[in-house]
């Protein structure tokens, strides 16, 4: 949004956050012209196109036993552990559940806490409540600064596609088209 505002000064763009289900409902209800989701399946009734890629990262408090395991953890260990998690409907949670089910056949253990924001999950994990799984983009500064530690998961690909979504059968125009174009450019820049 900052890049878009720099390219098109004077245009007002508002950010409304929510999980992937909320974003889909807002676009389908014409409350917003464009949305961005990270869930494993594009929402019904919406046209989608990729704008970038991201990887989920298992995060723990630096004192957690997993932080000292250089070899990481197995997908089965992750699936069996009650996590600090995003709420049901979150694209992050949906993607993790699908990846673990495809790899291990196991369902993700019920969460220890289900929270409605990335910030709340980061905070709970940093307070040593339990491990969590979030976007690498959302935790990069905390991993560098030290209040969180990343834990590798052996043999599990947690790379996902970030998508722009809009109402099916319509074309993006105006600010919505410009914002989607800037997101695609940012996604390409991040892959370099």
CSV table of C-alpha atoms in Angstrom, one decimal:
chain,number,residue,atom,x,y,z
A,1,UNK,CA,0.0,0.0,0.0
A,2,UNK,CA,2.9,2.3,0.7
A,3,UNK,CA,4.4,1.6,-2.7
A,4,UNK,CA,1.0,2.2,-4.3
A,5,UNK,CA,0.5,5.5,-2.5
A,6,UNK,CA,4.0,6.6,-3.6
A,7,UNK,CA,3.1,5.8,-7.3
A,8,UNK,CA,-0.4,7.3,-7.2
A,9,UNK,CA,-0.4,10.2,-4.6
A,10,UNK,CA,-3.7,11.6,-3.7
A,11,UNK,CA,-5.5,8.2,-4.0
A,12,UNK,CA,-6.9,7.0,-0.7
A,13,UNK,CA,-6.7,3.3,0.0
A,14,UNK,CA,-8.0,1.7,3.2
A,15,UNK,CA,-6.7,-1.5,4.7
A,16,UNK,CA,-9.2,-3.8,6.3
A,17,UNK,CA,-7.7,-7.0,7.8
A,18,UNK,CA,-9.3,-10.3,8.3
A,19,UNK,CA,-8.8,-14.0,7.6
A,20,UNK,CA,-9.2,-15.4,4.1
A,21,UNK,CA,-12.9,-16.2,4.7
A,22,UNK,CA,-13.5,-12.6,5.8
A,23,UNK,CA,-11.7,-11.2,2.8
A,24,UNK,CA,-13.7,-13.4,0.4
A,25,UNK,CA,-17.0,-12.3,2.0
A,26,UNK,CA,-16.0,-8.6,1.8
A,27,UNK,CA,-15.1,-8.9,-1.9
A,28,UNK,CA,-18.3,-10.9,-2.7
A,29,UNK,CA,-20.4,-8.4,-0.7
A,30,UNK,CA,-18.9,-5.5,-2.6
A,31,UNK,CA,-17.5,-4.0,0.6
A,32,UNK,CA,-14.1,-3.9,-1.0
A,33,UNK,CA,-12.9,-4.0,-4.7
A,34,UNK,CA,-9.9,-6.2,-4.2
A,35,UNK,CA,-8.5,-8.5,-1.6
A,36,UNK,CA,-5.5,-10.6,-0.8
A,37,UNK,CA,-5.6,-14.2,0.5
A,38,UNK,CA,-3.2,-16.9,1.3
A,39,UNK,CA,-5.4,-19.9,1.8
A,40,UNK,CA,-4.8,-23.2,-0.1
A,41,UNK,CA,-7.9,-22.9,-2.2
A,42,UNK,CA,-9.1,-19.8,-4.0
A,43,UNK,CA,-12.4,-18.8,-2.6
A,44,UNK,CA,-15.6,-19.6,-4.7
A,45,UNK,CA,-17.1,-16.9,-6.8
A,46,UNK,CA,-13.8,-15.0,-7.0
A,47,UNK,CA,-11.2,-14.6,-9.7
A,48,UNK,CA,-7.7,-15.0,-8.5
A,49,UNK,CA,-4.2,-14.6,-9.6
A,50,UNK,CA,-0.9,-15.1,-7.9
A,51,UNK,CA,1.0,-12.1,-6.6
A,52,UNK,CA,3.7,-13.7,-4.6
A,53,UNK,CA,4.9,-16.6,-2.5
A,54,UNK,CA,5.5,-17.0,1.2
A,55,UNK,CA,6.6,-19.7,3.5
A,56,UNK,CA,5.1,-20.6,6.9
A,57,UNK,CA,7.6,-20.7,9.7
A,58,UNK,CA,7.3,-22.6,13.0
A,59,UNK,CA,8.1,-20.2,15.8
A,60,UNK,CA,8.9,-20.7,19.4
A,61,UNK,CA,10.2,-18.8,22.4
A,62,UNK,CA,14.0,-19.1,22.3
A,63,UNK,CA,13.9,-21.1,25.6
A,64,UNK,CA,11.6,-23.7,24.1
A,65,UNK,CA,13.2,-27.2,23.7
A,66,UNK,CA,12.5,-27.1,19.9
A,67,UNK,CA,14.8,-24.0,19.6
A,68,UNK,CA,17.8,-26.2,20.6
A,69,UNK,CA,17.1,-29.0,18.1
A,70,UNK,CA,19.4,-28.3,15.2
A,71,UNK,CA,17.7,-31.0,13.1
A,72,UNK,CA,14.3,-29.5,13.6
A,73,UNK,CA,11.0,-31.3,14.2
A,74,UNK,CA,9.1,-33.8,12.1
A,75,UNK,CA,5.7,-33.1,10.5
A,76,UNK,CA,4.1,-35.7,12.9
A,77,UNK,CA,5.5,-33.8,15.9
A,78,UNK,CA,4.1,-30.5,14.6
A,79,UNK,CA,0.7,-32.1,13.8
A,80,UNK,CA,0.5,-33.6,17.3
A,81,UNK,CA,1.4,-30.4,19.2
A,82,UNK,CA,-1.3,-28.0,20.4
A,83,UNK,CA,-0.2,-24.6,18.9
A,84,UNK,CA,-1.0,-21.0,19.4
A,85,UNK,CA,-2.9,-20.7,16.2
A,86,UNK,CA,-4.9,-18.3,14.0
A,87,UNK,CA,-8.7,-18.7,14.1
A,88,UNK,CA,-10.7,-21.1,12.0
A,89,UNK,CA,-11.1,-19.5,8.6
A,90,UNK,CA,-7.5,-18.2,8.6
A,91,UNK,CA,-5.6,-19.0,5.3
A,92,UNK,CA,-2.5,-19.7,7.4
A,93,UNK,CA,-4.3,-22.3,9.5
A,94,UNK,CA,-6.1,-23.8,6.5
A,95,UNK,CA,-2.8,-24.1,4.6
A,96,UNK,CA,-1.0,-25.7,7.6
A,97,UNK,CA,-3.8,-28.2,8.1
A,98,UNK,CA,-3.8,-29.2,4.4
A,99,UNK,CA,0.0,-29.5,4.2
A,100,UNK,CA,0.1,-31.7,7.3
A,101,UNK,CA,-2.8,-33.8,6.3
A,102,UNK,CA,-1.2,-34.4,2.8
A,103,UNK,CA,2.2,-35.2,4.3
A,104,UNK,CA,1.3,-37.3,7.4
A,105,UNK,CA,-2.4,-38.1,7.0
A,106,UNK,CA,-2.8,-36.7,10.4
A,107,UNK,CA,-5.1,-33.9,11.5
A,108,UNK,CA,-3.6,-30.9,13.3
A,109,UNK,CA,-4.1,-31.1,17.1
A,110,UNK,CA,-6.7,-28.7,18.4
A,111,UNK,CA,-5.0,-25.4,19.2
A,112,UNK,CA,-4.0,-24.4,22.7
A,113,UNK,CA,-5.2,-20.9,21.8
A,114,UNK,CA,-6.9,-19.7,18.6
A,115,UNK,CA,-6.3,-16.0,18.1
A,116,UNK,CA,-7.7,-13.6,15.5
A,117,UNK,CA,-4.5,-11.8,14.6
A,118,UNK,CA,-0.9,-12.4,13.6
A,119,UNK,CA,0.2,-9.9,16.3
A,120,UNK,CA,-1.7,-11.9,19.0
A,121,UNK,CA,-0.1,-15.2,17.9
A,122,UNK,CA,3.4,-13.6,17.8
A,123,UNK,CA,2.9,-12.1,21.3
A,124,UNK,CA,1.7,-15.4,22.8
A,125,UNK,CA,4.6,-17.4,21.3
A,126,UNK,CA,7.1,-14.8,22.6
A,127,UNK,CA,5.6,-15.2,26.0
A,128,UNK,CA,6.4,-18.9,25.9
A,129,UNK,CA,2.7,-20.0,25.8
A,130,UNK,CA,3.3,-22.6,23.0
A,131,UNK,CA,4.8,-22.9,19.5
A,132,UNK,CA,3.0,-21.2,16.6
A,133,UNK,CA,3.1,-21.1,12.8
A,134,UNK,CA,3.0,-17.8,10.9
A,135,UNK,CA,4.1,-16.2,7.7
A,136,UNK,CA,7.9,-15.8,7.4
A,137,UNK,CA,7.1,-12.2,6.2
A,138,UNK,CA,5.2,-11.6,9.5
A,139,UNK,CA,7.9,-12.8,11.8
A,140,UNK,CA,11.2,-11.8,10.1
A,141,UNK,CA,12.0,-8.8,12.3
A,142,UNK,CA,11.2,-10.8,15.5
A,143,UNK,CA,13.4,-13.6,14.4
A,144,UNK,CA,16.3,-11.2,13.7
A,145,UNK,CA,15.8,-9.3,17.0
A,146,UNK,CA,15.6,-12.5,19.1
A,147,UNK,CA,12.2,-12.7,20.9
A,148,UNK,CA,11.3,-15.6,18.6
A,149,UNK,CA,13.2,-18.6,17.2
A,150,UNK,CA,12.5,-20.4,13.9
A,151,UNK,CA,12.2,-24.2,14.0
A,152,UNK,CA,12.7,-26.2,10.7
A,153,UNK,CA,10.2,-28.9,9.9
A,154,UNK,CA,12.0,-31.8,8.1
A,155,UNK,CA,10.5,-32.8,4.8
A,156,UNK,CA,7.5,-30.5,4.8
A,157,UNK,CA,7.1,-27.8,2.2
A,158,UNK,CA,5.3,-24.9,3.8
A,159,UNK,CA,5.6,-22.6,0.7
A,160,UNK,CA,2.3,-21.1,-0.3
A,161,UNK,CA,0.9,-18.8,-3.0
A,162,UNK,CA,-0.4,-15.3,-2.1
A,163,UNK,CA,-3.3,-14.3,-4.3
A,164,UNK,CA,-5.2,-11.2,-5.3
A,165,UNK,CA,-8.9,-11.8,-5.5
A,166,UNK,CA,-11.8,-9.9,-7.0
A,167,UNK,CA,-15.4,-10.7,-8.0
A,168,UNK,CA,-15.5,-13.3,-10.8
A,169,UNK,CA,-16.6,-12.0,-14.2
A,170,UNK,CA,-15.3,-8.5,-13.5
A,171,UNK,CA,-12.1,-6.7,-14.4
A,172,UNK,CA,-10.0,-4.8,-11.9
A,173,UNK,CA,-10.0,-1.1,-12.7
A,174,UNK,CA,-8.7,2.1,-11.1
A,175,UNK,CA,-7.1,1.9,-7.7
A,176,UNK,CA,-7.9,-1.8,-7.3
A,177,UNK,CA,-6.0,-2.6,-10.5
A,178,UNK,CA,-3.1,-0.4,-9.5
A,179,UNK,CA,-2.9,-2.0,-6.1
A,180,UNK,CA,-2.9,-5.5,-7.6
A,181,UNK,CA,-0.2,-4.5,-10.0
A,182,UNK,CA,2.0,-3.1,-7.2
A,183,UNK,CA,1.5,-6.3,-5.2
A,184,UNK,CA,2.6,-8.4,-8.2
A,185,UNK,CA,5.7,-6.3,-8.6
A,186,UNK,CA,6.5,-6.5,-4.9
A,187,UNK,CA,6.1,-10.3,-5.1
A,188,UNK,CA,8.6,-10.5,-7.9
A,189,UNK,CA,11.0,-8.3,-6.1
A,190,UNK,CA,10.8,-10.5,-3.0
A,191,UNK,CA,11.7,-13.6,-5.0
A,192,UNK,CA,15.0,-12.0,-6.2
